CSV table of C-alpha atoms and ligand atoms in Angstrom, one decimal:
chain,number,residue,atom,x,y,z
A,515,UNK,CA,27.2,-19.1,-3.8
A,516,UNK,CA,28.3,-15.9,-5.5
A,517,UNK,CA,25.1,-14.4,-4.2
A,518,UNK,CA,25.1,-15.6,-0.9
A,519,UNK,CA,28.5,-14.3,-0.7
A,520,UNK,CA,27.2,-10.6,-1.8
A,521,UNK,CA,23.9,-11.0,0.8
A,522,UNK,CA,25.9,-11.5,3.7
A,523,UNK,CA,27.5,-8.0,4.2
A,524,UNK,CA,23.9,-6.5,4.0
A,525,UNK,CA,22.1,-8.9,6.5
A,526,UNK,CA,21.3,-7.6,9.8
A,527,UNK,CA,20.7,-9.4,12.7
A,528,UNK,CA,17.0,-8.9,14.1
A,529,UNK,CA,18.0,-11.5,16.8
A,530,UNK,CA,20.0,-14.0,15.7
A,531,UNK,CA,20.2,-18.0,15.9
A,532,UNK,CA,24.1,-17.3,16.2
A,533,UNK,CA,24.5,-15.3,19.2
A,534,UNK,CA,22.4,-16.5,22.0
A,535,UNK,CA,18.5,-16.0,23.1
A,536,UNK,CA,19.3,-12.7,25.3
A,537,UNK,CA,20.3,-10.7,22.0
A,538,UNK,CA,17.4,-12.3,20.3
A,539,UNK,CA,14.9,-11.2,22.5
A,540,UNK,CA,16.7,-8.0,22.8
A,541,UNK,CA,16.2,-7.5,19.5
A,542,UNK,CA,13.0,-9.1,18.7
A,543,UNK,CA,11.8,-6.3,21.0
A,544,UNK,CA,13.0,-3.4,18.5
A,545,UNK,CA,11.0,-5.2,15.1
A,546,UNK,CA,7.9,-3.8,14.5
A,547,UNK,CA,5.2,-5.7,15.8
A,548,UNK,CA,3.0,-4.3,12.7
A,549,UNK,CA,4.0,-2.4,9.5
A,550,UNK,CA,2.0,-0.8,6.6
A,551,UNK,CA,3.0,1.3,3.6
A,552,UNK,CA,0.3,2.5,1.2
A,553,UNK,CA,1.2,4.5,-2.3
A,554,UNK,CA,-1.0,6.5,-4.4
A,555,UNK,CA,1.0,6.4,-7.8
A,556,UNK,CA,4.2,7.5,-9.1
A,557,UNK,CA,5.3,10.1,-11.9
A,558,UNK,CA,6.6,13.6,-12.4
A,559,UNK,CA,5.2,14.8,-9.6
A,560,UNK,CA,7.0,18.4,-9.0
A,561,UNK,CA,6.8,20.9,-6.5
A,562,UNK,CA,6.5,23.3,-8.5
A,563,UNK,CA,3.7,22.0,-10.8
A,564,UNK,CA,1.2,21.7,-7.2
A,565,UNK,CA,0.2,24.5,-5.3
A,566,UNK,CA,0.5,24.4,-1.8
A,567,UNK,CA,-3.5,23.6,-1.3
A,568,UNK,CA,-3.3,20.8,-3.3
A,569,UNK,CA,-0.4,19.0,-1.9
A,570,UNK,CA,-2.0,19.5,1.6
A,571,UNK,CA,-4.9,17.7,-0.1
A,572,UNK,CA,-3.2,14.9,-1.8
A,573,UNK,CA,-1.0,14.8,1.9
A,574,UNK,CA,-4.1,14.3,4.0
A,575,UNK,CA,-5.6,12.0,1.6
A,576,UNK,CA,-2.3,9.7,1.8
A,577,UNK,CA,-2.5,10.2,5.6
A,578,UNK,CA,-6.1,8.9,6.3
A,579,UNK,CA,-5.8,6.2,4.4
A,580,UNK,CA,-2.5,5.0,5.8
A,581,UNK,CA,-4.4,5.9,9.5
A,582,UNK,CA,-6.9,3.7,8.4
A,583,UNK,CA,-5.0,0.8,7.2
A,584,UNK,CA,-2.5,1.4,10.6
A,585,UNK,CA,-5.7,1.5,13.2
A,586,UNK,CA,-6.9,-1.9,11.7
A,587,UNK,CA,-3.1,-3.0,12.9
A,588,UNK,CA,-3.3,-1.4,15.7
A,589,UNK,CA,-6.1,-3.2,17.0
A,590,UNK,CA,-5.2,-6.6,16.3
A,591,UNK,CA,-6.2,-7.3,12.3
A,592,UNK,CA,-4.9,-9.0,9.6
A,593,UNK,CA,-2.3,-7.7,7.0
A,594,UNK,CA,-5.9,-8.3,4.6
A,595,UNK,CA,-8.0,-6.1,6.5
A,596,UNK,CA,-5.6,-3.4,6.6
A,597,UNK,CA,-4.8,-3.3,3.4
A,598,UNK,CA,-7.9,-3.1,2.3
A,599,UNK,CA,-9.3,-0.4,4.9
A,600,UNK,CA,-6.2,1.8,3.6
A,601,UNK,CA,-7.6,1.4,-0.1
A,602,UNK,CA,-11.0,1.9,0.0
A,603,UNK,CA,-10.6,5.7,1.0
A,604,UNK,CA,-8.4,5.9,-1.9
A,605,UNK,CA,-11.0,4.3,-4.1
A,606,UNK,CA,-13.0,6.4,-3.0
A,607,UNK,CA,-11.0,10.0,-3.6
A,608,UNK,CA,-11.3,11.5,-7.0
A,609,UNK,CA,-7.8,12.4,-6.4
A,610,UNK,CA,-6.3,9.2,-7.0
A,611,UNK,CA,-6.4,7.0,-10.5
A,612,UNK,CA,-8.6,4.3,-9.1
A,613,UNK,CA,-12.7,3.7,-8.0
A,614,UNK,CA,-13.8,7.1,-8.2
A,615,UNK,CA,-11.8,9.4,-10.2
A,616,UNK,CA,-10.2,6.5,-12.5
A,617,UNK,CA,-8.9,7.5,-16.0
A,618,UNK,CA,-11.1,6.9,-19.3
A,619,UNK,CA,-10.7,4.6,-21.7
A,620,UNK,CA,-10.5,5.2,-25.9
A,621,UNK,CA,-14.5,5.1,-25.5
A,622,UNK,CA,-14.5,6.9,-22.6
A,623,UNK,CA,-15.6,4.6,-20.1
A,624,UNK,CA,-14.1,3.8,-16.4
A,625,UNK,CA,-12.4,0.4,-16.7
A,626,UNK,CA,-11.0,-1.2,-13.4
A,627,UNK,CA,-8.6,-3.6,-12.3
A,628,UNK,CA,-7.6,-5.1,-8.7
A,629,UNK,CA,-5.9,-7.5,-7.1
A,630,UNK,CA,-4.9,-8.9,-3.6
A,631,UNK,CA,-3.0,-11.4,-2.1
A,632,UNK,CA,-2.9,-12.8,1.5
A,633,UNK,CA,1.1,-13.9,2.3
A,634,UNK,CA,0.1,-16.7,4.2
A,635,UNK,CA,-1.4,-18.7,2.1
A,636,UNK,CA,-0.7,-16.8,-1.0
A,637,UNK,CA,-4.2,-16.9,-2.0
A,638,UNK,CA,-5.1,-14.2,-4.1
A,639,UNK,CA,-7.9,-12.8,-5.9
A,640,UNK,CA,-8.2,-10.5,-8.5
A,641,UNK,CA,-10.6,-8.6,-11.5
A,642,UNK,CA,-10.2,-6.5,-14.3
A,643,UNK,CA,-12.7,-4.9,-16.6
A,644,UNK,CA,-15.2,-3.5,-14.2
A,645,UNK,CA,-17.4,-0.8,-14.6
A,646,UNK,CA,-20.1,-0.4,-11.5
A,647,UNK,CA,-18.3,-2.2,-8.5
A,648,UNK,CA,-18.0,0.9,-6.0
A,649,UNK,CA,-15.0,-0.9,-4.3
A,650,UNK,CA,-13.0,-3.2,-6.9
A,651,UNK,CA,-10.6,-3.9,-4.0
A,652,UNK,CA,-13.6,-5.6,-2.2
A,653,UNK,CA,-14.1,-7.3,-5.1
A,654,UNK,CA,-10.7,-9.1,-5.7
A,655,UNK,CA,-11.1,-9.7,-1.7
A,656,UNK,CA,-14.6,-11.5,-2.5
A,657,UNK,CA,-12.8,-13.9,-5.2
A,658,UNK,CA,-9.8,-14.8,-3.0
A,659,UNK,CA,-12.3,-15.9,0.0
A,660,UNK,CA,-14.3,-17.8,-3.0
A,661,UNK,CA,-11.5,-19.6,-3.6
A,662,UNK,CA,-12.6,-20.8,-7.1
A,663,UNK,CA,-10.9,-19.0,-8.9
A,664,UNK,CA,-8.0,-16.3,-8.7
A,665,UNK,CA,-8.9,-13.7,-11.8
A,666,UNK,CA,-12.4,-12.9,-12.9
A,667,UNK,CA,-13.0,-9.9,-15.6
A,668,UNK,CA,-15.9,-8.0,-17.3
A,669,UNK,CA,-19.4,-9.1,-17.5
A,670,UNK,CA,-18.7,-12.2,-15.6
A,671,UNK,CA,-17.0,-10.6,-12.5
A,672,UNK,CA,-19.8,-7.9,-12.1
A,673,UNK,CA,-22.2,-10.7,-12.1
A,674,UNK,CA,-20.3,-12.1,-9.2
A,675,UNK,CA,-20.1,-8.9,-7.6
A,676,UNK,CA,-23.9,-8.9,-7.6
A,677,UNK,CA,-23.8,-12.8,-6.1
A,678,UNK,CA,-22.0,-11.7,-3.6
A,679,UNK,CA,-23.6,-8.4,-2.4
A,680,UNK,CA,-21.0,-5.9,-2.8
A,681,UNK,CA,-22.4,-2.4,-3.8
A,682,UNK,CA,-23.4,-1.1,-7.1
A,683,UNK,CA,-22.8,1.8,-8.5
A,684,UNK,CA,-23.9,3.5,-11.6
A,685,UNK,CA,-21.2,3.9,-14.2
A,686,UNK,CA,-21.8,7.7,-13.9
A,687,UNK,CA,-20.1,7.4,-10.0
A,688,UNK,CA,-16.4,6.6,-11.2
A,689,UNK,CA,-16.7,9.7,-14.0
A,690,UNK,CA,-14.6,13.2,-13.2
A,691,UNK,CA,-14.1,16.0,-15.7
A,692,UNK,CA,-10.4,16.1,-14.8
A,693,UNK,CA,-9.7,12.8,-16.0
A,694,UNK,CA,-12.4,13.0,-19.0
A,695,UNK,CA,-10.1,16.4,-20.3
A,696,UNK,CA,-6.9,13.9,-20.1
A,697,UNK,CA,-9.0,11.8,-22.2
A,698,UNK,CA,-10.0,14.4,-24.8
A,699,UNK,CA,-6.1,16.1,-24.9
A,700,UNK,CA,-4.8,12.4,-25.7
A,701,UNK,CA,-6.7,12.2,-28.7
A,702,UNK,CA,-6.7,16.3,-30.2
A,703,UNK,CA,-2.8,16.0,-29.1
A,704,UNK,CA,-2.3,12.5,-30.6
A,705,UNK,CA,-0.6,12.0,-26.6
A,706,UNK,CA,0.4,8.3,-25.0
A,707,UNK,CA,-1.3,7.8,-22.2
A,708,UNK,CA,1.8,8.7,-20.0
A,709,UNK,CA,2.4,11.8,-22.1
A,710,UNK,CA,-0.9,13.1,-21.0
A,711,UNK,CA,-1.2,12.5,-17.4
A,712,UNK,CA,2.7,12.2,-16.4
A,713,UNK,CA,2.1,10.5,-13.4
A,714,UNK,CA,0.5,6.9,-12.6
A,715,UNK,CA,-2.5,7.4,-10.1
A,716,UNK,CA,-3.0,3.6,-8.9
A,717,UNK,CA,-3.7,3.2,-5.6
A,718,UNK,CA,-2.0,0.3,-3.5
A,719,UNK,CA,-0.9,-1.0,0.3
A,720,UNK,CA,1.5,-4.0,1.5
A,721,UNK,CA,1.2,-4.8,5.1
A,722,UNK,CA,2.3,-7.2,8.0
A,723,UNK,CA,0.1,-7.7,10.8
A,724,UNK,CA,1.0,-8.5,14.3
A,725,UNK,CA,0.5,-12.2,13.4
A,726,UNK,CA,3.7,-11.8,11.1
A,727,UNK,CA,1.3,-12.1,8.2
A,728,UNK,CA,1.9,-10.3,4.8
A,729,UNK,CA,-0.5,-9.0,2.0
A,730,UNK,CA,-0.4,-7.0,-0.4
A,731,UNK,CA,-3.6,-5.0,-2.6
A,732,UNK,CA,-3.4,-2.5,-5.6
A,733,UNK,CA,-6.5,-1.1,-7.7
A,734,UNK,CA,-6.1,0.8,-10.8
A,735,UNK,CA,-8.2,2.3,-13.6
A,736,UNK,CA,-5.1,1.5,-15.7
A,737,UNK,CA,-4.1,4.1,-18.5
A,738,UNK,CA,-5.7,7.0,-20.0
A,739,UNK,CA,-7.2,6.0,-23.5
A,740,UNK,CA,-6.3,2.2,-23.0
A,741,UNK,CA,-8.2,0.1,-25.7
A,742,UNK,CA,-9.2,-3.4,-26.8
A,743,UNK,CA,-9.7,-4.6,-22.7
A,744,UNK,CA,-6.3,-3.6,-22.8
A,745,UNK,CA,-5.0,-5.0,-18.8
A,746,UNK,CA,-2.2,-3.4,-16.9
A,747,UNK,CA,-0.2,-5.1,-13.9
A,748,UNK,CA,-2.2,-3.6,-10.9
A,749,UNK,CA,-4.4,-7.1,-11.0
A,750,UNK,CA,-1.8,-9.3,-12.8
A,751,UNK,CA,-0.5,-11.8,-9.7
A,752,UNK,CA,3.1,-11.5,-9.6
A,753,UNK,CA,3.2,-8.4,-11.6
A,754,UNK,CA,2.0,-5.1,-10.1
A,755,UNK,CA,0.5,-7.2,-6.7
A,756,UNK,CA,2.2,-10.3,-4.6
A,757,UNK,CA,2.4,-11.6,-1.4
A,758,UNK,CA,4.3,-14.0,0.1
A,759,UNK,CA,5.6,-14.6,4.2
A,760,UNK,CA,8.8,-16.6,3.2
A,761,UNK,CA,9.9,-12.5,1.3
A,762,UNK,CA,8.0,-9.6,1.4
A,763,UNK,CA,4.8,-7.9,0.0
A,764,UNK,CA,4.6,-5.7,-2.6
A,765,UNK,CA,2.2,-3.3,-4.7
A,766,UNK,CA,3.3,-1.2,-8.3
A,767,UNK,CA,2.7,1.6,-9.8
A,768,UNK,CA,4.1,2.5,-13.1
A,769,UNK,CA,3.5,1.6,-16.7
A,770,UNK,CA,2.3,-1.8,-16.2
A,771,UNK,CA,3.6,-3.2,-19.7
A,772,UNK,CA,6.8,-3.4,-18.5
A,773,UNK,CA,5.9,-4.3,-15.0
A,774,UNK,CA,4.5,-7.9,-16.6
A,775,UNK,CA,7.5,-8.1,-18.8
A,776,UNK,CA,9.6,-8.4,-15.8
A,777,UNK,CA,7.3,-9.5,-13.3
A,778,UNK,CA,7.9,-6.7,-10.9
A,779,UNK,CA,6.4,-8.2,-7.5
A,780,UNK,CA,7.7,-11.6,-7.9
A,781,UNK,CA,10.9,-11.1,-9.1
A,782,UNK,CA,11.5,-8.3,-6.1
A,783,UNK,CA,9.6,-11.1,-3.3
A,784,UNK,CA,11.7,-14.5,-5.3
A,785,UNK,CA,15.0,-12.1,-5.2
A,786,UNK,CA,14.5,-12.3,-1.5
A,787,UNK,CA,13.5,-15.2,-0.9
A,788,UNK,CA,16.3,-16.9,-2.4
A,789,UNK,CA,18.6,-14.9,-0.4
A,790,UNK,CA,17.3,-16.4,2.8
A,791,UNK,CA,17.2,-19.8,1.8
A,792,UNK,CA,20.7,-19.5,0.2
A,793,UNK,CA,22.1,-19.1,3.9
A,794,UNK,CA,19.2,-21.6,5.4
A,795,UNK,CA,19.1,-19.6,8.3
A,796,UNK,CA,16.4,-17.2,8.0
A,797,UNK,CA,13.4,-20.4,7.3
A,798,UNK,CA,15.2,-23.6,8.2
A,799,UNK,CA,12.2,-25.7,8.2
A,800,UNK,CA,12.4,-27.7,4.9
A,801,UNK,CA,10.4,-26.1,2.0
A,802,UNK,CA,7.9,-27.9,1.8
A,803,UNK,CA,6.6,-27.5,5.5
A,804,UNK,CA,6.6,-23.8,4.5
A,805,UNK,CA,3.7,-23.0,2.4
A,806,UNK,CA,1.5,-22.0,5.0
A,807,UNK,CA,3.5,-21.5,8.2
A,808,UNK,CA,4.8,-17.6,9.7
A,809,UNK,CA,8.5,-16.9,9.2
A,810,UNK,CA,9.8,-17.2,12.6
A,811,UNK,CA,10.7,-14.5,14.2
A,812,UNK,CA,13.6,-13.6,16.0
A,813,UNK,CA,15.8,-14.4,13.3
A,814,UNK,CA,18.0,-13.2,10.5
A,815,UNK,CA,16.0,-11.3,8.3
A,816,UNK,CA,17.5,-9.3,5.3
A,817,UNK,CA,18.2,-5.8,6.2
A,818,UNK,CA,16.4,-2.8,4.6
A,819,UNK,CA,19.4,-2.2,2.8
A,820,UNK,CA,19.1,-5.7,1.1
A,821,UNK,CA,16.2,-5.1,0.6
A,822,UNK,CA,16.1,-1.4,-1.0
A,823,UNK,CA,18.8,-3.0,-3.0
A,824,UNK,CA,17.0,-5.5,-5.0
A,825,UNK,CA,14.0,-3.6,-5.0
A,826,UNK,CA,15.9,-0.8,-7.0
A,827,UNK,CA,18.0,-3.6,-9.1
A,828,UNK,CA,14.5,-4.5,-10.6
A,829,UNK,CA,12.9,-1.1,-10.9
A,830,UNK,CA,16.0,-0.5,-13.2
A,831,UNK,CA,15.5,-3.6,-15.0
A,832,UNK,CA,12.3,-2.2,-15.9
A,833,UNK,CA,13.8,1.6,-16.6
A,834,UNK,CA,16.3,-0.9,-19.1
A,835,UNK,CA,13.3,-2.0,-21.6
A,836,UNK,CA,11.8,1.5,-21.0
A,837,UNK,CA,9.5,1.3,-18.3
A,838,UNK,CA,8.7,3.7,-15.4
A,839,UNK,CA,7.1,3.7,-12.1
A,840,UNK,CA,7.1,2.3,-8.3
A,841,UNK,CA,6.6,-0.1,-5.8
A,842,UNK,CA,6.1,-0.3,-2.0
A,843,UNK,CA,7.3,-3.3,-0.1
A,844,UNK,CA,6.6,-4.5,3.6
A,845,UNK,CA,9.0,-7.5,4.6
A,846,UNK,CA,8.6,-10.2,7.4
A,847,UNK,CA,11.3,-8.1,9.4
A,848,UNK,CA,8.6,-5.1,9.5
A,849,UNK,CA,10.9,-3.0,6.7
A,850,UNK,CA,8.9,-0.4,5.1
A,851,UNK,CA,10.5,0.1,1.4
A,852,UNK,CA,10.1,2.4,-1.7
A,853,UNK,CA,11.4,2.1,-4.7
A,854,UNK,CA,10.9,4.6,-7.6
A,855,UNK,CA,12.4,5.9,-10.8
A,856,UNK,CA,9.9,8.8,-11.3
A,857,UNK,CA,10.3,12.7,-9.6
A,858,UNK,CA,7.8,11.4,-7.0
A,859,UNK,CA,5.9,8.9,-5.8
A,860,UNK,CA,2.7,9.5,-3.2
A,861,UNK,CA,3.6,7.2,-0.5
A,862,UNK,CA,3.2,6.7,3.0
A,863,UNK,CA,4.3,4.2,6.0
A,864,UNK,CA,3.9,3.6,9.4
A,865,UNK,CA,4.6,0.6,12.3
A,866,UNK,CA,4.0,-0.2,15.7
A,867,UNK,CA,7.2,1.3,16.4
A,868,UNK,CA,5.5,5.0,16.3
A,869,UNK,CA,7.0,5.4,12.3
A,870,UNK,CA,4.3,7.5,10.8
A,871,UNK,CA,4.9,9.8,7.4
A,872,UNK,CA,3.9,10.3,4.1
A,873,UNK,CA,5.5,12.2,1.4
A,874,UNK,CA,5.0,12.8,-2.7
A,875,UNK,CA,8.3,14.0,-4.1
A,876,UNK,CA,11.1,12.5,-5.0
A,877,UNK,CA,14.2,14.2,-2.2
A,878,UNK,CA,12.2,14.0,0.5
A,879,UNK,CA,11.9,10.9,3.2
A,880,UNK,CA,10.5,8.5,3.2
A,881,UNK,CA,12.9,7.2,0.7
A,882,UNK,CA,13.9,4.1,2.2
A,883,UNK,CA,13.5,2.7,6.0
B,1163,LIG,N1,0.2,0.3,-13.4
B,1163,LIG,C1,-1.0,0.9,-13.9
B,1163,LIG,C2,-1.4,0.2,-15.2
B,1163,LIG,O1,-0.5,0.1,-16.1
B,1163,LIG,C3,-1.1,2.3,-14.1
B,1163,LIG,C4,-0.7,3.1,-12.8
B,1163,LIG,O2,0.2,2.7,-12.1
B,1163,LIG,O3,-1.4,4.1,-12.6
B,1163,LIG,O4,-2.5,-0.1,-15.5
């Protein structure tokens, strides 16, 4: 009751049950029919340590993924195609700490994770370990739709890569001499991995389509120097990745240690949740009835305020046991959120509504919706 009392001053109505269909509809209007928010990592990411060439790079990189991830909106998709369209590019760009251009491990081999998970059902899929899957977002896409099973790794999920036709790569594809140098530094310089690269390069995107549908998807090469199949929280459900329409969708970025310890994405989407079903108002069908059905629309839905808030209450939950990083969230409401306790974060967001930015450091928008 305590926190039901302290939700209430931050929830807005987007229509309302309260104050009669006109105003609902009035307002339904104004929610974004779509919304997506992509982020390419978090970290000391300074101005003055980028030239101006390579932040228009890394700004045009942000930008075409987040066009393609908004076009698949645009034209009627699903949260899980977006998402996906926005990572592959980023999979794809040396630039970014994921796919092509992920960072070595100890024995200098490219090591991927990935994960995604579809709102409405909360179905996810997810793999770790990988070493010739071109796309390891496709992959985690390929075990959700299986259905099996939820996490695959190693040997095993490359074999049902294969199964499943998704392209091959030689090892050799994922290799860049930038990130093989951050290798060699961390072991002459004795560095940890976030000492050597200062910034987390995992690639992510959180989306709701026009079907109110959520999802979420992040893919990672994890850290610099990892050892011993060491596994971060990019592809941990509930860590770095989760989905769920009753909250919100999110995607991490940060040192993914901590990001298990708390349980990052859950904790943020659970925060939220209970908040709407502490003043039964925003899903007043009984629980059960709402595994797999859309949050109604038209209805209370917590501000982005409320929503910024918790996201930054856990982000300094993990800043308490020494963590550091990010995370993008996309709400039933069509809120676009970041939350980060680095310099900077490469991010990006857009909706139906013509919203349509990116940015990398830390003072500019977008901060929060
Ligand atoms: N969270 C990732 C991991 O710990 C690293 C990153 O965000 O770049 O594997």
């Amino acid at each position: 009751m305590k926190s039901l009392l302290a939700a209430l001053p931050m929830l807005m109505l987007v229509g309302s049950l309260m104050t009669g269909s006109a105003h609902a509809q009035e307002e339904e209007v104004e929610a974004p029919l779509w919304t997506i928010a992509i982020h390419g990592g978090a970290g000391v990411i300074l101005r003055e340590d980028m030239t101006p060439e390579r932040e228009a790079e890394y700004r045009a990189a942000l930008q075409s993924a987040l066009d393609a991830g908004a076009e698949v909106l645009r034209n009627g998709g699903t949260a899980m195609e977006a998402v996906q369209a926005a990572i592959v590019p980023m999979e794809d760009d040396p630039k970014f700490n994921a796919g092509r251009g992920a960072v070595y491990t100890w024995e200098g081999r490219n090591e991927l994770d990935a994960a995604i998970m579809d709102g409405r059902t909360r179905a996810a899929g997810a793999i770790t370990g990988v070493t010739q899957v071109k796309n390891p977002i496709l992959l985690a896409d390929a075990v959700l739709k299986d259905g099996r099973h939820v996490f695959l790794s190693g040997a095993g999920a490359e074999e049902f890569a294969r199964d499943k036709g998704l392209e091959i790569v030689d090892p050799s594809w994922f290799e860049t001499e930038w990130r093989k140098q951050s290798l060699e530094r961390l072991k002459a310089e004795q560095l940890s991995a976030q000492d050597v690269d200062h910034k987390w390069g995992t690639v992510g995107a959180v989306a709701l389509d026009s079907q109110g549908n959520l999802a979420a998807g992040t893919s990672t090469g994890g850290l610099t120097g990892k050892r011993w199949g060491r596994i971060g929280d990019a592809p941990v459900i509930g860590a770095g990745t989760y989905a769920d329409n009753r909250s919100c969708a999110v995607s991490a970025t940060g040192a993914g240690e901590y990001f298990i310890r708390v349980g990052v994405a859950h904790e943020i989407c659970t925060q939220l949740r209970m908040s709407a079903l502490e003043i039964e108002i925003i899903y007043p069908e009984p629980i059960g009835s709402m595994i797999s059905s859309n949050p109604p629309k038209g209805i209370l839905h917590p501000d982005a305020g409320m929503v910024q808030a918790v996201a930054d209450e856990v982000l300094s939950e993990v800043a308490t046991l020494g963590g550091d990083g990010g995370v993008i969230i996309v709400t039933p409401g069509g809120h676009a959120i970041f939350s980060f306790n680095t310099p900077g974060m490469y991010r990006g967001r857009a909706n139906s509504e013509g919203l349509n930015e990116v940015a990398i450091f830390g003072a500019e928008e977008p901060s929060a919706e």
